[in-house]
Amino acid sequence: MQPHSADASRPKLTSRGAATRNRIVLAAAELMHVRGVAATTIDEVLAASVTSKSQFYQHFADKTELVYDVITLRADEILAWQRLRLEKVDSFRGLYQWRDAMVQRCTLRHGLWGCELGSLAAELSDTDDKARASLAEHFAEWRAILAGALERMRDGGVLRPDIDAPGLATGLLAAVEGGYLLSQTAHDPRLMQTALNSAIGHITSFVRDGAALHD
């Protein structure tokens, strides 16, 4: 579910209008990730996006509509990043390379600010059911991408045929989100690697006899 806020009654956007809308959403996404949704005001978004209040209300009825577009933007960014690094994974070498990319992503920010989707979920899930449902679907899609990698490892003879790929994928995603949270609170991105090593270590217990393990 992607809660696009566009009203069906609104005219189709011109290229200039689309660029303005995109600029507003990008600015809001950055501010909300650093400051939180509740602490980010429309006036701050207008200043960051160099747009006027009249331009804002041409595209959004209120801040809530903007938040839904921010969720969609962040989900699209994160899932595209995950697909790029997971869609061809079929070995532990590939899984460890994904882990390294996750750790690097966290390290570049020194552990600050956490996961873009996770932060939104923590703030919105108990107060906005539409946002919660959308975020739940995006996380389910992320789990499915991870499960796909594990299924390829199973089909290629690396993992046993009786693995619960969705269950193991849930463990990996929980390690990602927990790693982000611990890295954020400690300002130490090494905790992301520790969390992912633990989750991948559990997956190694399902290695098929004779399969290669690479770290």
N, C-alpha and C. Protein backbone atom coordinates (compact mmCIF):
# COMPACT_ATOMS: atom_id res chain seq x y z
N MET A 1 0.84 -1.19 0.00
CA MET A 1 0.00 0.00 0.00
C MET A 1 0.87 1.24 0.00
N GLN A 2 0.64 2.12 -0.94
CA GLN A 2 1.36 3.38 -1.00
C GLN A 2 0.34 4.50 -0.90
N PRO A 3 0.29 5.22 0.23
CA PRO A 3 -0.78 6.18 0.45
C PRO A 3 -0.53 7.49 -0.26
N HIS A 4 -0.47 7.46 -1.60
CA HIS A 4 -0.28 8.70 -2.33
C HIS A 4 -1.39 9.67 -1.96
N SER A 5 -1.03 10.91 -1.76
CA SER A 5 -1.99 11.88 -1.26
C SER A 5 -2.73 12.62 -2.36
N ALA A 6 -2.35 12.41 -3.60
CA ALA A 6 -2.94 13.19 -4.69
C ALA A 6 -4.44 12.96 -4.77
N ASP A 7 -5.18 14.04 -4.82
CA ASP A 7 -6.63 13.97 -4.94
C ASP A 7 -6.97 13.73 -6.41
N ALA A 8 -7.85 12.77 -6.66
CA ALA A 8 -8.21 12.43 -8.04
C ALA A 8 -8.86 13.60 -8.76
N SER A 9 -9.43 14.55 -7.99
CA SER A 9 -10.11 15.69 -8.61
C SER A 9 -9.14 16.77 -9.06
N ARG A 10 -7.89 16.68 -8.64
CA ARG A 10 -6.92 17.69 -9.01
C ARG A 10 -6.43 17.48 -10.44
N PRO A 11 -6.16 18.57 -11.15
CA PRO A 11 -5.68 18.41 -12.52
C PRO A 11 -4.30 17.76 -12.56
N LYS A 12 -3.98 17.17 -13.70
CA LYS A 12 -2.68 16.55 -13.86
C LYS A 12 -1.60 17.61 -13.74
N LEU A 13 -0.51 17.26 -13.06
CA LEU A 13 0.55 18.23 -12.82
C LEU A 13 1.34 18.51 -14.09
N THR A 14 1.72 19.76 -14.26
CA THR A 14 2.68 20.11 -15.29
C THR A 14 4.07 19.66 -14.82
N SER A 15 5.04 19.68 -15.70
CA SER A 15 6.39 19.30 -15.30
C SER A 15 6.91 20.23 -14.21
N ARG A 16 6.56 21.50 -14.31
CA ARG A 16 6.98 22.46 -13.29
C ARG A 16 6.27 22.17 -11.97
N GLY A 17 4.98 21.85 -12.03
CA GLY A 17 4.24 21.53 -10.82
C GLY A 17 4.77 20.27 -10.16
N ALA A 18 5.10 19.26 -10.98
CA ALA A 18 5.64 18.02 -10.45
C ALA A 18 6.99 18.26 -9.77
N ALA A 19 7.79 19.13 -10.38
CA ALA A 19 9.09 19.45 -9.79
C ALA A 19 8.92 20.15 -8.44
N THR A 20 7.94 21.04 -8.36
CA THR A 20 7.68 21.74 -7.10
C THR A 20 7.23 20.76 -6.03
N ARG A 21 6.30 19.89 -6.39
CA ARG A 21 5.81 18.89 -5.44
C ARG A 21 6.95 18.00 -4.95
N ASN A 22 7.77 17.55 -5.88
CA ASN A 22 8.88 16.68 -5.53
C ASN A 22 9.85 17.39 -4.60
N ARG A 23 10.10 18.67 -4.85
CA ARG A 23 11.00 19.45 -4.00
C ARG A 23 10.45 19.56 -2.58
N ILE A 24 9.15 19.74 -2.47
CA ILE A 24 8.53 19.82 -1.14
C ILE A 24 8.67 18.49 -0.40
N VAL A 25 8.39 17.40 -1.10
CA VAL A 25 8.44 16.08 -0.45
C VAL A 25 9.87 15.74 -0.04
N LEU A 26 10.83 16.02 -0.90
CA LEU A 26 12.23 15.74 -0.56
C LEU A 26 12.68 16.53 0.66
N ALA A 27 12.32 17.81 0.69
CA ALA A 27 12.70 18.64 1.84
C ALA A 27 12.03 18.13 3.12
N ALA A 28 10.76 17.77 3.02
CA ALA A 28 10.04 17.26 4.19
C ALA A 28 10.65 15.95 4.67
N ALA A 29 11.02 15.07 3.74
CA ALA A 29 11.60 13.78 4.11
C ALA A 29 12.89 13.96 4.90
N GLU A 30 13.74 14.88 4.45
CA GLU A 30 14.99 15.13 5.16
C GLU A 30 14.74 15.72 6.54
N LEU A 31 13.87 16.70 6.62
CA LEU A 31 13.58 17.33 7.92
C LEU A 31 12.95 16.33 8.89
N MET A 32 11.99 15.55 8.40
CA MET A 32 11.30 14.60 9.27
C MET A 32 12.22 13.48 9.73
N HIS A 33 13.19 13.12 8.91
CA HIS A 33 14.12 12.07 9.33
C HIS A 33 15.03 12.56 10.45
N VAL A 34 15.46 13.80 10.36
CA VAL A 34 16.38 14.34 11.36
C VAL A 34 15.64 14.83 12.61
N ARG A 35 14.49 15.50 12.42
CA ARG A 35 13.79 16.13 13.54
C ARG A 35 12.59 15.34 14.03
N GLY A 36 12.06 14.45 13.19
CA GLY A 36 10.82 13.77 13.52
C GLY A 36 9.65 14.43 12.82
N VAL A 37 8.58 13.68 12.64
CA VAL A 37 7.40 14.19 11.95
C VAL A 37 6.73 15.30 12.76
N ALA A 38 6.49 15.05 14.03
CA ALA A 38 5.75 16.02 14.85
C ALA A 38 6.50 17.34 14.98
N ALA A 39 7.82 17.28 15.03
CA ALA A 39 8.61 18.49 15.25
C ALA A 39 8.85 19.29 13.97
N THR A 40 8.50 18.72 12.83
CA THR A 40 8.70 19.41 11.56
C THR A 40 7.45 20.20 11.20
N THR A 41 7.59 21.49 10.99
CA THR A 41 6.44 22.34 10.66
C THR A 41 6.37 22.58 9.15
N ILE A 42 5.19 22.95 8.70
CA ILE A 42 5.01 23.29 7.29
C ILE A 42 5.90 24.47 6.92
N ASP A 43 6.01 25.45 7.79
CA ASP A 43 6.85 26.61 7.50
C ASP A 43 8.30 26.21 7.29
N GLU A 44 8.78 25.26 8.07
CA GLU A 44 10.16 24.78 7.90
C GLU A 44 10.33 24.07 6.56
N VAL A 45 9.32 23.30 6.17
CA VAL A 45 9.37 22.62 4.87
C VAL A 45 9.39 23.64 3.74
N LEU A 46 8.56 24.68 3.87
CA LEU A 46 8.52 25.73 2.84
C LEU A 46 9.87 26.41 2.71
N ALA A 47 10.49 26.71 3.84
CA ALA A 47 11.80 27.37 3.80
C ALA A 47 12.86 26.47 3.17
N ALA A 48 12.84 25.18 3.54
CA ALA A 48 13.85 24.25 3.03
C ALA A 48 13.66 23.96 1.55
N SER A 49 12.41 24.00 1.08
CA SER A 49 12.12 23.69 -0.32
C SER A 49 12.02 24.93 -1.20
N VAL A 50 12.14 26.10 -0.58
CA VAL A 50 12.04 27.39 -1.28
C VAL A 50 10.72 27.46 -2.05
N THR A 51 9.64 27.20 -1.35
CA THR A 51 8.30 27.28 -1.94
C THR A 51 7.41 28.14 -1.05
N SER A 52 6.32 28.60 -1.62
CA SER A 52 5.39 29.45 -0.88
C SER A 52 4.26 28.62 -0.28
N LYS A 53 3.53 29.21 0.63
CA LYS A 53 2.40 28.52 1.24
C LYS A 53 1.33 28.23 0.21
N SER A 54 1.12 29.14 -0.72
CA SER A 54 0.11 28.89 -1.76
C SER A 54 0.52 27.72 -2.64
N GLN A 55 1.81 27.60 -2.94
CA GLN A 55 2.28 26.45 -3.71
C GLN A 55 2.06 25.15 -2.94
N PHE A 56 2.34 25.19 -1.65
CA PHE A 56 2.15 24.00 -0.83
C PHE A 56 0.71 23.51 -0.91
N TYR A 57 -0.24 24.42 -0.72
CA TYR A 57 -1.64 24.01 -0.67
C TYR A 57 -2.23 23.72 -2.05
N GLN A 58 -1.50 24.01 -3.10
CA GLN A 58 -1.90 23.52 -4.42
C GLN A 58 -1.69 22.01 -4.52
N HIS A 59 -0.77 21.49 -3.72
CA HIS A 59 -0.40 20.08 -3.82
C HIS A 59 -0.87 19.24 -2.64
N PHE A 60 -1.02 19.84 -1.48
CA PHE A 60 -1.35 19.08 -0.28
C PHE A 60 -2.45 19.79 0.51
N ALA A 61 -3.42 19.00 0.99
CA ALA A 61 -4.48 19.59 1.80
C ALA A 61 -3.97 20.00 3.17
N ASP A 62 -3.00 19.23 3.68
CA ASP A 62 -2.46 19.50 5.01
C ASP A 62 -1.15 18.73 5.18
N LYS A 63 -0.60 18.82 6.36
CA LYS A 63 0.67 18.15 6.65
C LYS A 63 0.53 16.63 6.58
N THR A 64 -0.63 16.11 6.98
CA THR A 64 -0.84 14.66 6.96
C THR A 64 -0.68 14.11 5.56
N GLU A 65 -1.25 14.79 4.57
CA GLU A 65 -1.09 14.34 3.18
C GLU A 65 0.38 14.32 2.78
N LEU A 66 1.11 15.32 3.22
CA LEU A 66 2.54 15.38 2.91
C LEU A 66 3.27 14.19 3.53
N VAL A 67 2.91 13.84 4.74
CA VAL A 67 3.55 12.71 5.42
C VAL A 67 3.36 11.43 4.62
N TYR A 68 2.18 11.22 4.04
CA TYR A 68 1.94 10.02 3.25
C TYR A 68 2.87 9.96 2.04
N ASP A 69 3.11 11.11 1.43
CA ASP A 69 4.04 11.14 0.30
C ASP A 69 5.48 10.89 0.76
N VAL A 70 5.81 11.36 1.94
CA VAL A 70 7.14 11.10 2.49
C VAL A 70 7.34 9.61 2.71
N ILE A 71 6.32 8.94 3.24
CA ILE A 71 6.41 7.49 3.43
C ILE A 71 6.67 6.79 2.11
N THR A 72 5.92 7.16 1.08
CA THR A 72 6.09 6.55 -0.23
C THR A 72 7.49 6.79 -0.78
N LEU A 73 7.96 8.03 -0.67
CA LEU A 73 9.30 8.36 -1.15
C LEU A 73 10.36 7.52 -0.45
N ARG A 74 10.31 7.49 0.87
CA ARG A 74 11.32 6.75 1.63
C ARG A 74 11.26 5.25 1.33
N ALA A 75 10.06 4.71 1.21
CA ALA A 75 9.93 3.29 0.90
C ALA A 75 10.51 2.98 -0.48
N ASP A 76 10.20 3.82 -1.46
CA ASP A 76 10.73 3.61 -2.80
C ASP A 76 12.26 3.64 -2.80
N GLU A 77 12.84 4.58 -2.08
CA GLU A 77 14.30 4.70 -2.01
C GLU A 77 14.92 3.47 -1.36
N ILE A 78 14.39 3.10 -0.21
CA ILE A 78 14.99 2.00 0.55
C ILE A 78 14.82 0.67 -0.17
N LEU A 79 13.63 0.40 -0.68
CA LEU A 79 13.40 -0.88 -1.34
C LEU A 79 14.21 -1.00 -2.63
N ALA A 80 14.38 0.10 -3.35
CA ALA A 80 15.24 0.06 -4.54
C ALA A 80 16.68 -0.25 -4.15
N TRP A 81 17.15 0.36 -3.07
CA TRP A 81 18.51 0.11 -2.58
C TRP A 81 18.67 -1.35 -2.17
N GLN A 82 17.66 -1.89 -1.48
CA GLN A 82 17.72 -3.29 -1.04
C GLN A 82 17.68 -4.25 -2.23
N ARG A 83 16.80 -3.99 -3.18
CA ARG A 83 16.73 -4.87 -4.36
C ARG A 83 18.06 -4.90 -5.10
N LEU A 84 18.66 -3.76 -5.26
CA LEU A 84 19.93 -3.68 -5.99
C LEU A 84 20.98 -4.58 -5.36
N ARG A 85 20.97 -4.70 -4.05
CA ARG A 85 22.00 -5.45 -3.33
C ARG A 85 21.58 -6.86 -2.96
N LEU A 86 20.32 -7.20 -3.14
CA LEU A 86 19.84 -8.52 -2.72
C LEU A 86 19.29 -9.38 -3.85
N GLU A 87 18.90 -8.77 -4.97
CA GLU A 87 18.16 -9.53 -5.98
C GLU A 87 18.98 -10.64 -6.63
N LYS A 88 20.31 -10.58 -6.54
CA LYS A 88 21.14 -11.63 -7.12
C LYS A 88 21.88 -12.45 -6.07
N VAL A 89 21.61 -12.19 -4.81
CA VAL A 89 22.28 -12.93 -3.74
C VAL A 89 21.82 -14.38 -3.75
N ASP A 90 22.79 -15.30 -3.80
CA ASP A 90 22.46 -16.73 -3.75
C ASP A 90 23.52 -17.51 -2.96
N SER A 91 24.31 -16.81 -2.16
CA SER A 91 25.38 -17.44 -1.40
C SER A 91 25.63 -16.63 -0.13
N PHE A 92 26.39 -17.23 0.80
CA PHE A 92 26.75 -16.48 1.99
C PHE A 92 27.68 -15.32 1.66
N ARG A 93 28.51 -15.49 0.63
CA ARG A 93 29.35 -14.38 0.22
C ARG A 93 28.49 -13.16 -0.13
N GLY A 94 27.44 -13.40 -0.88
CA GLY A 94 26.54 -12.31 -1.25
C GLY A 94 25.82 -11.73 -0.04
N LEU A 95 25.45 -12.59 0.90
CA LEU A 95 24.76 -12.12 2.10
C LEU A 95 25.69 -11.25 2.95
N TYR A 96 26.95 -11.67 3.05
CA TYR A 96 27.91 -10.86 3.80
C TYR A 96 28.21 -9.54 3.10
N GLN A 97 28.19 -9.54 1.78
CA GLN A 97 28.39 -8.28 1.05
C GLN A 97 27.23 -7.32 1.33
N TRP A 98 26.01 -7.87 1.39
CA TRP A 98 24.86 -7.03 1.77
C TRP A 98 25.03 -6.49 3.18
N ARG A 99 25.48 -7.37 4.10
CA ARG A 99 25.74 -6.90 5.47
C ARG A 99 26.73 -5.75 5.48
N ASP A 100 27.82 -5.90 4.72
CA ASP A 100 28.84 -4.85 4.68
C ASP A 100 28.27 -3.54 4.15
N ALA A 101 27.39 -3.63 3.15
CA ALA A 101 26.76 -2.43 2.60
C ALA A 101 25.86 -1.77 3.63
N MET A 102 25.14 -2.57 4.41
CA MET A 102 24.28 -2.03 5.46
C MET A 102 25.12 -1.32 6.53
N VAL A 103 26.23 -1.95 6.91
CA VAL A 103 27.10 -1.34 7.92
C VAL A 103 27.69 -0.04 7.40
N GLN A 104 28.11 -0.05 6.14
CA GLN A 104 28.67 1.17 5.55
C GLN A 104 27.63 2.29 5.51
N ARG A 105 26.41 1.93 5.16
CA ARG A 105 25.32 2.92 5.12
C ARG A 105 25.13 3.56 6.49
N CYS A 106 25.21 2.74 7.52
CA CYS A 106 25.06 3.23 8.89
C CYS A 106 26.29 4.05 9.31
N THR A 107 27.48 3.59 8.89
CA THR A 107 28.73 4.25 9.27
C THR A 107 28.83 5.64 8.69
N LEU A 108 28.34 5.83 7.46
CA LEU A 108 28.43 7.13 6.81
C LEU A 108 27.72 8.22 7.61
N ARG A 109 26.74 7.80 8.43
CA ARG A 109 26.02 8.78 9.27
C ARG A 109 26.44 8.67 10.73
N HIS A 110 27.51 7.88 10.98
CA HIS A 110 28.01 7.69 12.35
C HIS A 110 26.91 7.14 13.26
N GLY A 111 26.01 6.35 12.69
CA GLY A 111 24.94 5.75 13.47
C GLY A 111 23.77 6.67 13.75
N LEU A 112 23.83 7.91 13.27
CA LEU A 112 22.80 8.89 13.61
C LEU A 112 21.49 8.65 12.86
N TRP A 113 20.38 9.01 13.51
CA TRP A 113 19.04 9.17 12.93
C TRP A 113 18.30 7.87 12.61
N GLY A 114 18.94 6.74 12.64
CA GLY A 114 18.23 5.48 12.46
C GLY A 114 17.75 5.24 11.05
N CYS A 115 16.88 4.26 10.92
CA CYS A 115 16.32 3.87 9.62
C CYS A 115 15.21 4.84 9.22
N GLU A 116 15.22 5.25 7.97
CA GLU A 116 14.21 6.20 7.50
C GLU A 116 12.79 5.66 7.69
N LEU A 117 12.58 4.40 7.32
CA LEU A 117 11.25 3.80 7.49
C LEU A 117 10.97 3.46 8.94
N GLY A 118 11.98 2.93 9.62
CA GLY A 118 11.79 2.56 11.02
C GLY A 118 11.44 3.75 11.89
N SER A 119 12.07 4.88 11.62
CA SER A 119 11.78 6.09 12.40
C SER A 119 10.34 6.55 12.18
N LEU A 120 9.90 6.49 10.93
CA LEU A 120 8.51 6.86 10.63
C LEU A 120 7.54 5.89 11.31
N ALA A 121 7.86 4.60 11.27
CA ALA A 121 6.99 3.60 11.89
C ALA A 121 6.88 3.82 13.39
N ALA A 122 8.01 4.11 14.03
CA ALA A 122 8.01 4.32 15.48
C ALA A 122 7.15 5.51 15.88
N GLU A 123 7.16 6.54 15.05
CA GLU A 123 6.43 7.76 15.40
C GLU A 123 4.96 7.73 15.00
N LEU A 124 4.63 7.02 13.92
CA LEU A 124 3.29 7.14 13.35
C LEU A 124 2.36 5.95 13.59
N SER A 125 2.92 4.78 13.87
CA SER A 125 2.10 3.56 13.86
C SER A 125 0.97 3.57 14.88
N ASP A 126 1.16 4.24 16.01
CA ASP A 126 0.12 4.26 17.05
C ASP A 126 -0.84 5.44 16.92
N THR A 127 -0.59 6.32 15.95
CA THR A 127 -1.42 7.52 15.86
C THR A 127 -2.10 7.71 14.51
N ASP A 128 -1.65 6.99 13.48
CA ASP A 128 -2.20 7.16 12.13
C ASP A 128 -2.29 5.79 11.48
N ASP A 129 -3.50 5.24 11.44
CA ASP A 129 -3.65 3.86 10.97
C ASP A 129 -3.35 3.73 9.48
N LYS A 130 -3.64 4.76 8.71
CA LYS A 130 -3.32 4.71 7.28
C LYS A 130 -1.81 4.64 7.08
N ALA A 131 -1.09 5.45 7.83
CA ALA A 131 0.37 5.41 7.75
C ALA A 131 0.89 4.06 8.23
N ARG A 132 0.33 3.54 9.33
CA ARG A 132 0.77 2.25 9.86
C ARG A 132 0.59 1.15 8.84
N ALA A 133 -0.58 1.11 8.19
CA ALA A 133 -0.86 0.06 7.21
C ALA A 133 0.10 0.13 6.03
N SER A 134 0.38 1.34 5.58
CA SER A 134 1.31 1.51 4.47
C SER A 134 2.71 1.06 4.87
N LEU A 135 3.17 1.48 6.02
CA LEU A 135 4.49 1.09 6.49
C LEU A 135 4.59 -0.42 6.67
N ALA A 136 3.52 -1.05 7.17
CA ALA A 136 3.52 -2.50 7.33
C ALA A 136 3.70 -3.20 6.00
N GLU A 137 3.05 -2.69 4.95
CA GLU A 137 3.20 -3.30 3.63
C GLU A 137 4.61 -3.11 3.09
N HIS A 138 5.18 -1.95 3.32
CA HIS A 138 6.55 -1.72 2.85
C HIS A 138 7.54 -2.63 3.58
N PHE A 139 7.36 -2.81 4.88
CA PHE A 139 8.23 -3.73 5.61
C PHE A 139 8.02 -5.17 5.15
N ALA A 140 6.78 -5.53 4.82
CA ALA A 140 6.52 -6.87 4.29
C ALA A 140 7.24 -7.08 2.96
N GLU A 141 7.27 -6.04 2.15
CA GLU A 141 7.99 -6.13 0.87
C GLU A 141 9.49 -6.28 1.11
N TRP A 142 10.00 -5.57 2.08
CA TRP A 142 11.42 -5.69 2.42
C TRP A 142 11.73 -7.11 2.89
N ARG A 143 10.87 -7.67 3.74
CA ARG A 143 11.06 -9.06 4.18
C ARG A 143 11.03 -10.01 3.01
N ALA A 144 10.14 -9.76 2.05
CA ALA A 144 10.05 -10.63 0.88
C ALA A 144 11.32 -10.59 0.05
N ILE A 145 11.95 -9.41 -0.06
CA ILE A 145 13.21 -9.30 -0.79
C ILE A 145 14.29 -10.12 -0.10
N LEU A 146 14.35 -10.03 1.23
CA LEU A 146 15.31 -10.83 1.99
C LEU A 146 15.01 -12.32 1.87
N ALA A 147 13.74 -12.67 1.95
CA ALA A 147 13.35 -14.08 1.82
C ALA A 147 13.73 -14.63 0.45
N GLY A 148 13.60 -13.80 -0.59
CA GLY A 148 13.97 -14.24 -1.93
C GLY A 148 15.43 -14.63 -2.01
N ALA A 149 16.31 -13.87 -1.35
CA ALA A 149 17.73 -14.22 -1.34
C ALA A 149 17.95 -15.56 -0.64
N LEU A 150 17.28 -15.77 0.48
CA LEU A 150 17.42 -17.03 1.21
C LEU A 150 16.85 -18.20 0.42
N GLU A 151 15.77 -17.97 -0.31
CA GLU A 151 15.20 -19.03 -1.14
C GLU A 151 16.15 -19.42 -2.27
N ARG A 152 16.85 -18.44 -2.84
CA ARG A 152 17.84 -18.76 -3.87
C ARG A 152 18.99 -19.55 -3.27
N MET A 153 19.37 -19.22 -2.05
CA MET A 153 20.42 -20.00 -1.37
C MET A 153 19.94 -21.42 -1.11
N ARG A 154 18.69 -21.56 -0.76
CA ARG A 154 18.12 -22.90 -0.57
C ARG A 154 18.08 -23.66 -1.89
N ASP A 155 17.57 -23.02 -2.94
CA ASP A 155 17.43 -23.68 -4.23
C ASP A 155 18.79 -24.03 -4.84
N GLY A 156 19.82 -23.26 -4.48
CA GLY A 156 21.16 -23.52 -5.00
C GLY A 156 21.93 -24.53 -4.16
N GLY A 157 21.30 -25.09 -3.15
CA GLY A 157 21.95 -26.11 -2.34
C GLY A 157 22.80 -25.58 -1.21
N VAL A 158 22.74 -24.28 -0.94
CA VAL A 158 23.52 -23.70 0.16
C VAL A 158 22.82 -23.94 1.49
N LEU A 159 21.52 -23.75 1.51
CA LEU A 159 20.73 -23.95 2.72
C LEU A 159 19.84 -25.18 2.59
N ARG A 160 19.48 -25.74 3.71
CA ARG A 160 18.65 -26.94 3.71
C ARG A 160 17.29 -26.67 3.08
N PRO A 161 16.67 -27.69 2.49
CA PRO A 161 15.38 -27.48 1.83
C PRO A 161 14.24 -27.19 2.78
N ASP A 162 14.42 -27.44 4.08
CA ASP A 162 13.33 -27.26 5.03
C ASP A 162 13.37 -25.91 5.74
N ILE A 163 14.17 -24.96 5.25
CA ILE A 163 14.25 -23.67 5.95
C ILE A 163 12.93 -22.91 5.86
N ASP A 164 12.70 -22.09 6.85
CA ASP A 164 11.57 -21.15 6.85
C ASP A 164 12.12 -19.81 6.38
N ALA A 165 12.16 -19.61 5.06
CA ALA A 165 12.77 -18.40 4.51
C ALA A 165 12.10 -17.12 5.03
N PRO A 166 10.76 -17.04 5.04
CA PRO A 166 10.13 -15.82 5.57
C PRO A 166 10.48 -15.57 7.04
N GLY A 167 10.55 -16.65 7.83
CA GLY A 167 10.90 -16.48 9.24
C GLY A 167 12.32 -15.99 9.43
N LEU A 168 13.26 -16.56 8.67
CA LEU A 168 14.65 -16.13 8.76
C LEU A 168 14.80 -14.70 8.25
N ALA A 169 14.02 -14.35 7.22
CA ALA A 169 14.06 -12.98 6.70
C ALA A 169 13.56 -11.99 7.74
N THR A 170 12.54 -12.39 8.50
CA THR A 170 12.05 -11.53 9.58
C THR A 170 13.15 -11.29 10.61
N GLY A 171 13.92 -12.33 10.92
CA GLY A 171 15.04 -12.17 11.84
C GLY A 171 16.09 -11.22 11.32
N LEU A 172 16.39 -11.31 10.02
CA LEU A 172 17.36 -10.39 9.42
C LEU A 172 16.87 -8.95 9.48
N LEU A 173 15.59 -8.75 9.15
CA LEU A 173 15.05 -7.39 9.16
C LEU A 173 14.99 -6.84 10.59
N ALA A 174 14.67 -7.71 11.54
CA ALA A 174 14.67 -7.27 12.94
C ALA A 174 16.08 -6.87 13.36
N ALA A 175 17.09 -7.59 12.87
CA ALA A 175 18.48 -7.23 13.18
C ALA A 175 18.85 -5.89 12.56
N VAL A 176 18.36 -5.63 11.35
CA VAL A 176 18.61 -4.33 10.71
C VAL A 176 18.02 -3.21 11.56
N GLU A 177 16.74 -3.34 11.90
CA GLU A 177 16.07 -2.28 12.65
C GLU A 177 16.65 -2.13 14.06
N GLY A 178 16.94 -3.27 14.70
CA GLY A 178 17.57 -3.20 16.01
C GLY A 178 18.97 -2.63 15.93
N GLY A 179 19.69 -2.99 14.87
CA GLY A 179 21.03 -2.44 14.67
C GLY A 179 21.01 -0.94 14.48
N TYR A 180 20.03 -0.47 13.72
CA TYR A 180 19.88 0.98 13.54
C TYR A 180 19.61 1.67 14.88
N LEU A 181 18.71 1.09 15.67
CA LEU A 181 18.33 1.72 16.94
C LEU A 181 19.51 1.76 17.91
N LEU A 182 20.23 0.64 18.03
CA LEU A 182 21.37 0.60 18.94
C LEU A 182 22.49 1.52 18.47
N SER A 183 22.73 1.53 17.15
CA SER A 183 23.76 2.42 16.60
C SER A 183 23.39 3.88 16.82
N GLN A 184 22.10 4.17 16.72
CA GLN A 184 21.63 5.55 16.91
C GLN A 184 21.82 6.00 18.35
N THR A 185 21.45 5.15 19.30
CA THR A 185 21.53 5.55 20.70
C THR A 185 22.97 5.61 21.19
N ALA A 186 23.84 4.75 20.66
CA ALA A 186 25.24 4.73 21.09
C ALA A 186 26.15 5.56 20.18
N HIS A 187 25.60 6.02 19.04
CA HIS A 187 26.43 6.68 18.02
C HIS A 187 27.60 5.78 17.65
N ASP A 188 27.30 4.50 17.50
CA ASP A 188 28.34 3.50 17.21
C ASP A 188 27.82 2.53 16.16
N PRO A 189 28.17 2.73 14.88
CA PRO A 189 27.64 1.88 13.81
C PRO A 189 28.14 0.45 13.86
N ARG A 190 29.14 0.17 14.71
CA ARG A 190 29.61 -1.21 14.82
C ARG A 190 28.52 -2.12 15.38
N LEU A 191 27.58 -1.53 16.10
CA LEU A 191 26.49 -2.34 16.65
C LEU A 191 25.59 -2.89 15.55
N MET A 192 25.52 -2.21 14.42
CA MET A 192 24.79 -2.76 13.27
C MET A 192 25.44 -4.05 12.80
N GLN A 193 26.77 -4.05 12.71
CA GLN A 193 27.46 -5.26 12.28
C GLN A 193 27.27 -6.39 13.27
N THR A 194 27.32 -6.08 14.56
CA THR A 194 27.10 -7.11 15.57
C THR A 194 25.72 -7.73 15.44
N ALA A 195 24.71 -6.89 15.25
CA ALA A 195 23.34 -7.39 15.12
C ALA A 195 23.18 -8.26 13.88
N LEU A 196 23.74 -7.82 12.76
CA LEU A 196 23.61 -8.60 11.53
C LEU A 196 24.44 -9.87 11.59
N ASN A 197 25.60 -9.82 12.22
CA ASN A 197 26.40 -11.04 12.37
C ASN A 197 25.64 -12.10 13.16
N SER A 198 24.91 -11.65 14.17
CA SER A 198 24.13 -12.59 14.98
C SER A 198 23.03 -13.24 14.15
N ALA A 199 22.32 -12.43 13.37
CA ALA A 199 21.23 -12.96 12.55
C ALA A 199 21.76 -13.90 11.47
N ILE A 200 22.85 -13.51 10.81
CA ILE A 200 23.42 -14.37 9.77
C ILE A 200 24.02 -15.62 10.40
N GLY A 201 24.59 -15.48 11.59
CA GLY A 201 25.11 -16.65 12.29
C GLY A 201 24.03 -17.69 12.53
N HIS A 202 22.82 -17.22 12.85
CA HIS A 202 21.71 -18.16 13.02
C HIS A 202 21.39 -18.86 11.71
N ILE A 203 21.45 -18.13 10.61
CA ILE A 203 21.15 -18.73 9.30
C ILE A 203 22.18 -19.80 8.95
N THR A 204 23.44 -19.62 9.38
CA THR A 204 24.46 -20.63 9.07
C THR A 204 24.15 -21.98 9.72
N SER A 205 23.30 -21.99 10.73
CA SER A 205 22.94 -23.27 11.34
C SER A 205 22.06 -24.11 10.43
N PHE A 206 21.59 -23.51 9.33
CA PHE A 206 20.77 -24.24 8.36
C PHE A 206 21.54 -24.57 7.09
N VAL A 207 22.87 -24.50 7.16
CA VAL A 207 23.69 -24.79 5.98
C VAL A 207 23.57 -26.27 5.63
N ARG A 208 23.47 -26.50 4.35
CA ARG A 208 23.43 -27.88 3.86
C ARG A 208 24.83 -28.47 3.94
N ASP A 209 24.93 -29.75 4.21
CA ASP A 209 26.23 -30.41 4.32
C ASP A 209 27.05 -30.19 3.07
N GLY A 210 28.28 -29.74 3.27
CA GLY A 210 29.18 -29.53 2.14
C GLY A 210 29.10 -28.16 1.50
N ALA A 211 28.13 -27.35 1.90
CA ALA A 211 27.99 -26.01 1.30
C ALA A 211 29.07 -25.08 1.84
N ALA A 212 29.44 -24.10 1.01
CA ALA A 212 30.53 -23.19 1.37
C ALA A 212 30.01 -22.03 2.22
N LEU A 213 30.83 -21.67 3.21
CA LEU A 213 30.58 -20.48 4.02
C LEU A 213 31.70 -19.50 3.76
N HIS A 214 31.34 -18.27 3.43
CA HIS A 214 32.36 -17.25 3.18
C HIS A 214 32.04 -16.04 4.01
N ASP A 215 33.02 -15.53 4.70
CA ASP A 215 32.86 -14.31 5.49
C ASP A 215 33.79 -13.24 4.94
